[in-house]
mmCIF file of C-alpha atoms in Angstrom:
data_model
loop_
_atom_site.group_PDB
_atom_site.id
_atom_site.type_symbol
_atom_site.label_atom_id
_atom_site.label_comp_id
_atom_site.label_asym_id
_atom_site.label_seq_id
_atom_site.Cartn_x
_atom_site.Cartn_y
_atom_site.Cartn_z
ATOM 1 C CA GLU A 73 -30.810 56.446 -11.071
ATOM 2 C CA ALA A 74 -27.946 57.647 -13.247
ATOM 3 C CA GLY A 75 -25.895 60.473 -11.830
ATOM 4 C CA VAL A 76 -24.619 63.597 -13.535
ATOM 5 C CA THR A 77 -22.531 62.610 -16.538
ATOM 6 C CA GLN A 78 -19.865 64.739 -18.176
ATOM 7 C CA SER A 79 -17.933 64.308 -21.386
ATOM 8 C CA PRO A 80 -15.219 64.112 -22.388
ATOM 9 C CA THR A 81 -13.260 62.946 -19.338
ATOM 10 C CA HIS A 82 -10.093 64.603 -20.568
ATOM 11 C CA LEU A 83 -9.544 67.286 -23.177
ATOM 12 C CA ILE A 84 -6.205 68.562 -24.422
ATOM 13 C CA LYS A 85 -6.067 71.810 -26.372
ATOM 14 C CA THR A 86 -3.530 74.444 -27.333
ATOM 15 C CA ARG A 87 -3.636 78.162 -26.637
ATOM 16 C CA GLY A 88 -6.135 80.059 -28.759
ATOM 17 C CA GLN A 89 -8.302 77.028 -29.545
ATOM 18 C CA GLN A 90 -11.885 76.529 -28.478
ATOM 19 C CA ALA A 91 -13.192 73.824 -26.129
ATOM 20 C CA THR A 92 -16.680 72.376 -25.675
ATOM 21 C CA LEU A 93 -17.617 70.480 -22.537
ATOM 22 C CA ARG A 94 -20.889 68.609 -22.099
ATOM 23 C CA CYS A 95 -23.082 67.719 -19.140
ATOM 24 C CA SER A 96 -26.198 65.590 -18.698
ATOM 25 C CA PRO A 97 -28.080 66.213 -15.461
ATOM 26 C CA ILE A 98 -29.835 63.666 -13.310
ATOM 27 C CA SER A 99 -33.232 62.762 -14.745
ATOM 28 C CA GLY A 100 -35.843 65.192 -13.438
ATOM 29 C CA HIS A 101 -33.335 67.929 -12.647
ATOM 30 C CA THR A 102 -33.808 71.197 -14.506
ATOM 31 C CA SER A 103 -30.970 73.294 -13.078
ATOM 32 C CA VAL A 104 -27.379 72.881 -14.232
ATOM 33 C CA TYR A 105 -24.353 74.589 -12.693
ATOM 34 C CA TRP A 106 -20.776 74.842 -13.941
ATOM 35 C CA TYR A 107 -17.757 75.255 -11.647
ATOM 36 C CA GLN A 108 -14.036 75.554 -12.312
ATOM 37 C CA GLN A 109 -11.521 73.887 -10.006
ATOM 38 C CA ALA A 110 -8.070 75.204 -10.811
ATOM 39 C CA LEU A 111 -5.015 74.105 -8.862
ATOM 40 C CA GLY A 112 -4.684 76.094 -5.677
ATOM 41 C CA LEU A 113 -7.778 78.216 -6.292
ATOM 42 C CA GLY A 114 -10.577 76.006 -5.068
ATOM 43 C CA LEU A 115 -13.944 75.677 -6.728
ATOM 44 C CA GLN A 116 -15.207 78.802 -8.470
ATOM 45 C CA PHE A 117 -18.769 79.249 -9.752
ATOM 46 C CA LEU A 118 -19.005 79.780 -13.511
ATOM 47 C CA LEU A 119 -22.598 79.580 -14.759
ATOM 48 C CA TRP A 120 -26.096 78.526 -13.765
ATOM 49 C CA TYR A 121 -28.822 77.463 -16.213
ATOM 50 C CA ASP A 122 -32.419 76.650 -15.451
ATOM 51 C CA GLU A 123 -35.246 75.886 -17.873
ATOM 52 C CA GLY A 124 -33.031 76.812 -20.807
ATOM 53 C CA GLU A 125 -32.096 80.258 -19.498
ATOM 54 C CA GLU A 126 -28.834 81.574 -18.068
ATOM 55 C CA ARG A 127 -29.745 82.659 -14.541
ATOM 56 C CA ASN A 128 -26.409 83.736 -13.120
ATOM 57 C CA ARG A 129 -22.748 83.850 -14.007
ATOM 58 C CA GLY A 130 -19.597 84.110 -11.947
ATOM 59 C CA ASN A 131 -16.674 86.463 -12.322
ATOM 60 C CA PHE A 132 -15.311 85.015 -15.568
ATOM 61 C CA PRO A 133 -14.648 86.710 -18.920
ATOM 62 C CA PRO A 134 -17.226 86.498 -21.755
ATOM 63 C CA ARG A 135 -15.157 83.881 -23.596
ATOM 64 C CA PHE A 136 -16.694 81.450 -21.097
ATOM 65 C CA SER A 137 -20.231 80.796 -22.299
ATOM 66 C CA GLY A 138 -22.728 78.012 -22.490
ATOM 67 C CA ARG A 139 -26.259 76.950 -23.108
ATOM 68 C CA GLN A 140 -28.902 74.552 -21.904
ATOM 69 C CA PHE A 141 -30.894 72.409 -24.283
ATOM 70 C CA PRO A 142 -34.601 71.483 -24.116
ATOM 71 C CA ASN A 143 -33.669 68.110 -22.549
ATOM 72 C CA TYR A 144 -31.829 70.088 -19.783
ATOM 73 C CA SER A 145 -28.385 68.921 -20.841
ATOM 74 C CA SER A 146 -25.818 71.676 -21.048
ATOM 75 C CA GLU A 147 -22.704 72.737 -22.894
ATOM 76 C CA LEU A 148 -19.848 74.922 -21.666
ATOM 77 C CA ASN A 149 -17.812 76.657 -24.352
ATOM 78 C CA VAL A 150 -14.458 78.270 -23.733
ATOM 79 C CA ASN A 151 -13.050 80.376 -26.569
ATOM 80 C CA ALA A 152 -9.523 81.670 -27.117
ATOM 81 C CA LEU A 153 -8.083 79.239 -24.581
ATOM 82 C CA GLU A 154 -5.357 80.472 -22.253
ATOM 83 C CA LEU A 155 -2.896 78.477 -20.174
ATOM 84 C CA GLU A 156 -4.688 79.449 -16.954
ATOM 85 C CA ASP A 157 -7.870 77.788 -18.209
ATOM 86 C CA SER A 158 -6.280 74.442 -17.363
ATOM 87 C CA ALA A 159 -8.529 73.026 -14.652
ATOM 88 C CA LEU A 160 -11.111 70.444 -13.703
ATOM 89 C CA TYR A 161 -14.543 71.637 -14.857
ATOM 90 C CA LEU A 162 -17.373 70.280 -12.775
ATOM 91 C CA CYS A 163 -21.038 70.228 -13.634
ATOM 92 C CA ALA A 164 -23.781 69.904 -11.024
ATOM 93 C CA SER A 165 -27.530 69.572 -11.248
ATOM 94 C CA SER A 166 -30.445 70.137 -8.899
ATOM 95 C CA ARG A 167 -34.173 69.639 -8.916
ATOM 96 C CA GLY A 168 -35.488 73.049 -9.919
ATOM 97 C CA GLN A 169 -34.408 76.450 -8.650
ATOM 98 C CA GLY A 170 -35.278 75.686 -5.036
ATOM 99 C CA VAL A 171 -32.514 77.007 -2.808
ATOM 100 C CA HIS A 172 -33.000 74.105 -0.425
ATOM 101 C CA GLN A 173 -32.249 71.512 -3.090
ATOM 102 C CA PRO A 174 -28.802 69.865 -2.906
ATOM 103 C CA GLN A 175 -26.484 70.071 -5.897
ATOM 104 C CA HIS A 176 -25.199 66.756 -7.257
ATOM 105 C CA PHE A 177 -21.898 66.737 -9.096
ATOM 106 C CA GLY A 178 -20.426 64.803 -11.990
ATOM 107 C CA ASP A 179 -16.857 63.526 -12.227
ATOM 108 C CA GLY A 180 -15.728 66.487 -14.278
ATOM 109 C CA THR A 181 -13.784 67.183 -17.441
ATOM 110 C CA ARG A 182 -10.045 67.717 -17.070
ATOM 111 C CA LEU A 183 -9.056 70.468 -19.535
ATOM 112 C CA SER A 184 -5.345 70.797 -20.225
ATOM 113 C CA ILE A 185 -3.976 73.685 -22.271
ATOM 114 C CA LEU A 186 -0.573 73.186 -23.864
ATOM 115 C CA LYS B 141 -18.661 88.576 -0.319
ATOM 116 C CA GLN B 142 -18.987 85.203 1.386
ATOM 117 C CA GLU B 143 -15.647 83.660 2.406
ATOM 118 C CA VAL B 144 -15.436 80.005 3.446
ATOM 119 C CA THR B 145 -12.381 78.745 5.332
ATOM 120 C CA GLN B 146 -11.358 75.214 6.193
ATOM 121 C CA ILE B 147 -8.543 74.600 8.632
ATOM 122 C CA PRO B 148 -6.301 72.642 8.660
ATOM 123 C CA ALA B 149 -5.639 72.255 4.943
ATOM 124 C CA ALA B 150 -4.256 68.762 5.527
ATOM 125 C CA LEU B 151 -4.210 66.257 8.374
ATOM 126 C CA SER B 152 -3.279 62.634 9.055
ATOM 127 C CA VAL B 153 -4.864 60.408 11.667
ATOM 128 C CA PRO B 154 -4.373 56.764 12.641
ATOM 129 C CA GLU B 155 -7.107 54.335 11.717
ATOM 130 C CA GLY B 156 -9.862 54.134 14.325
ATOM 131 C CA GLU B 157 -9.545 57.706 15.541
ATOM 132 C CA ASN B 158 -12.449 60.105 15.216
ATOM 133 C CA LEU B 159 -12.027 62.840 12.599
ATOM 134 C CA VAL B 160 -13.093 66.416 13.277
ATOM 135 C CA LEU B 161 -13.120 68.839 10.347
ATOM 136 C CA ASN B 162 -13.939 72.510 10.722
ATOM 137 C CA CYS B 163 -15.515 74.998 8.343
ATOM 138 C CA SER B 164 -16.128 78.696 8.962
ATOM 139 C CA PHE B 165 -17.985 81.261 6.862
ATOM 140 C CA THR B 166 -18.104 85.029 7.127
ATOM 141 C CA ASP B 167 -21.767 85.779 6.371
ATOM 142 C CA SER B 168 -24.488 83.961 8.330
ATOM 143 C CA ALA B 169 -27.142 84.769 5.709
ATOM 144 C CA ILE B 170 -27.202 81.299 4.168
ATOM 145 C CA TYR B 171 -29.910 78.898 3.047
ATOM 146 C CA ASN B 172 -27.880 75.784 3.812
ATOM 147 C CA LEU B 173 -24.447 74.220 4.102
ATOM 148 C CA GLN B 174 -23.275 71.113 2.289
ATOM 149 C CA TRP B 175 -20.325 68.809 2.983
ATOM 150 C CA PHE B 176 -18.719 66.976 0.055
ATOM 151 C CA ARG B 177 -16.035 64.380 -0.403
ATOM 152 C CA GLN B 178 -13.607 64.498 -3.340
ATOM 153 C CA ASP B 179 -11.242 61.691 -4.287
ATOM 154 C CA PRO B 180 -8.127 62.598 -6.335
ATOM 155 C CA GLY B 181 -9.019 63.627 -9.888
ATOM 156 C CA LYS B 182 -12.702 62.920 -9.298
ATOM 157 C CA GLY B 183 -15.890 64.885 -8.870
ATOM 158 C CA LEU B 184 -17.708 65.711 -5.642
ATOM 159 C CA THR B 185 -19.843 63.301 -3.663
ATOM 160 C CA SER B 186 -22.445 64.952 -1.457
ATOM 161 C CA LEU B 187 -22.209 63.725 2.134
ATOM 162 C CA LEU B 188 -24.605 65.850 4.155
ATOM 163 C CA LEU B 189 -26.817 68.905 3.619
ATOM 164 C CA ILE B 190 -27.839 71.000 6.611
ATOM 165 C CA GLN B 191 -30.617 73.552 6.145
ATOM 166 C CA SER B 192 -30.131 76.877 7.943
ATOM 167 C CA SER B 193 -32.939 76.013 10.386
ATOM 168 C CA GLN B 194 -31.244 72.764 11.422
ATOM 169 C CA ARG B 195 -28.498 72.209 13.969
ATOM 170 C CA GLU B 196 -27.142 68.899 12.729
ATOM 171 C CA GLN B 197 -27.467 66.034 10.267
ATOM 172 C CA THR B 198 -26.326 62.435 10.608
ATOM 173 C CA SER B 199 -25.625 59.674 8.132
ATOM 174 C CA GLY B 200 -23.968 56.495 9.367
ATOM 175 C CA ARG B 201 -20.568 57.369 10.824
ATOM 176 C CA LEU B 202 -20.901 60.983 9.697
ATOM 177 C CA ASN B 203 -22.356 63.808 11.734
ATOM 178 C CA ALA B 204 -22.361 67.472 10.750
ATOM 179 C CA SER B 205 -23.318 70.366 12.987
ATOM 180 C CA LEU B 206 -24.162 73.934 12.044
ATOM 181 C CA ASP B 207 -23.955 77.075 14.175
ATOM 182 C CA LYS B 208 -25.192 79.689 11.745
ATOM 183 C CA SER B 209 -24.917 82.645 14.097
ATOM 184 C CA SER B 210 -21.221 82.043 14.713
ATOM 185 C CA GLY B 211 -20.558 81.002 11.103
ATOM 186 C CA ARG B 212 -19.267 77.516 11.868
ATOM 187 C CA SER B 213 -19.840 73.922 10.876
ATOM 188 C CA THR B 214 -18.096 70.764 12.009
ATOM 189 C CA LEU B 215 -17.993 67.389 10.294
ATOM 190 C CA TYR B 216 -17.357 64.407 12.567
ATOM 191 C CA ILE B 217 -16.342 61.045 11.139
ATOM 192 C CA ALA B 218 -16.403 58.309 13.744
ATOM 193 C CA ALA B 219 -13.888 55.457 13.833
ATOM 194 C CA SER B 220 -11.978 56.551 10.725
ATOM 195 C CA GLN B 221 -10.959 54.000 8.109
ATOM 196 C CA PRO B 222 -8.305 54.131 5.352
ATOM 197 C CA GLY B 223 -11.179 54.424 2.854
ATOM 198 C CA ASP B 224 -12.058 57.783 4.413
ATOM 199 C CA SER B 225 -8.850 59.244 2.961
ATOM 200 C CA ALA B 226 -9.987 62.055 0.650
ATOM 201 C CA THR B 227 -10.467 65.813 0.491
ATOM 202 C CA TYR B 228 -13.540 67.101 2.311
ATOM 203 C CA LEU B 229 -15.124 70.301 1.049
ATOM 204 C CA CYS B 230 -17.576 72.567 2.774
ATOM 205 C CA ALA B 231 -19.917 74.800 0.749
ATOM 206 C CA VAL B 232 -22.590 77.341 1.700
ATOM 207 C CA ARG B 233 -25.489 78.704 -0.350
ATOM 208 C CA PRO B 234 -25.783 82.426 0.395
ATOM 209 C CA TYR B 235 -29.117 84.250 0.455
ATOM 210 C CA GLY B 236 -30.244 85.550 -2.914
ATOM 211 C CA ASN B 237 -28.018 83.126 -4.742
ATOM 212 C CA ASN B 238 -28.124 79.635 -6.164
ATOM 213 C CA ARG B 239 -24.353 79.355 -6.470
ATOM 214 C CA LEU B 240 -22.327 77.536 -3.837
ATOM 215 C CA ALA B 241 -19.358 79.191 -2.140
ATOM 216 C CA PHE B 242 -16.687 76.597 -1.364
ATOM 217 C CA GLY B 243 -13.830 76.315 1.052
ATOM 218 C CA LYS B 244 -10.537 74.936 -0.239
ATOM 219 C CA GLY B 245 -10.977 71.670 1.599
ATOM 220 C CA ASN B 246 -9.404 69.489 4.286
ATOM 221 C CA GLN B 247 -7.135 66.822 2.782
ATOM 222 C CA VAL B 248 -7.372 63.794 5.068
ATOM 223 C CA VAL B 249 -5.109 60.735 5.216
ATOM 224 C CA VAL B 250 -6.115 57.855 7.484
ATOM 225 C CA ILE B 251 -3.062 55.746 8.319
ATOM 226 C CA PRO B 252 -3.668 51.981 8.623
#
């Protein structure tokens, strides 16, 4: 069974640009989560999508947005990039909304802002 | 707000010693607790998931315990090996929420 896949592996942008990160969940998983891991800050929850709908978002500004497609893959968009957006962005998936389901993570996209 | 703490932030042990990693959380209203491993620059690998009704979970050399009422979990790794060198993260799923709240991790180095 293929795991959670994320693309691209690395992304280099400059301040003010826009970035798009992609995630494909494990087959059969309908929930997708996005987390940010910035240096020294630990993992912070960004967004949760299930069945195509945004279900919850973390304490991030509106320039962080995303969507989930009918095949359950997901996109994270970050507009007006700032230096502090440099981080590892991790996507996770789970089987449905069940709170007892484990989240499985991908290898992440390293976003560097110059 | 749920706060998850992992102490110490970093530790080194000689190969063959047992590893004991601690995680504490401030709010006992959780559905479950999950331990992850993260290698440098990589994503998270799920090690063990303990539901709130369980006291422990075991997988090979790994054993995790959960004391929900006192807000503590411990991950034991028996007979450590250099390949166990990594950062170990603890995460809880609070009631009413599907997001995970993470600690900052224990960075472990096993010395050959």
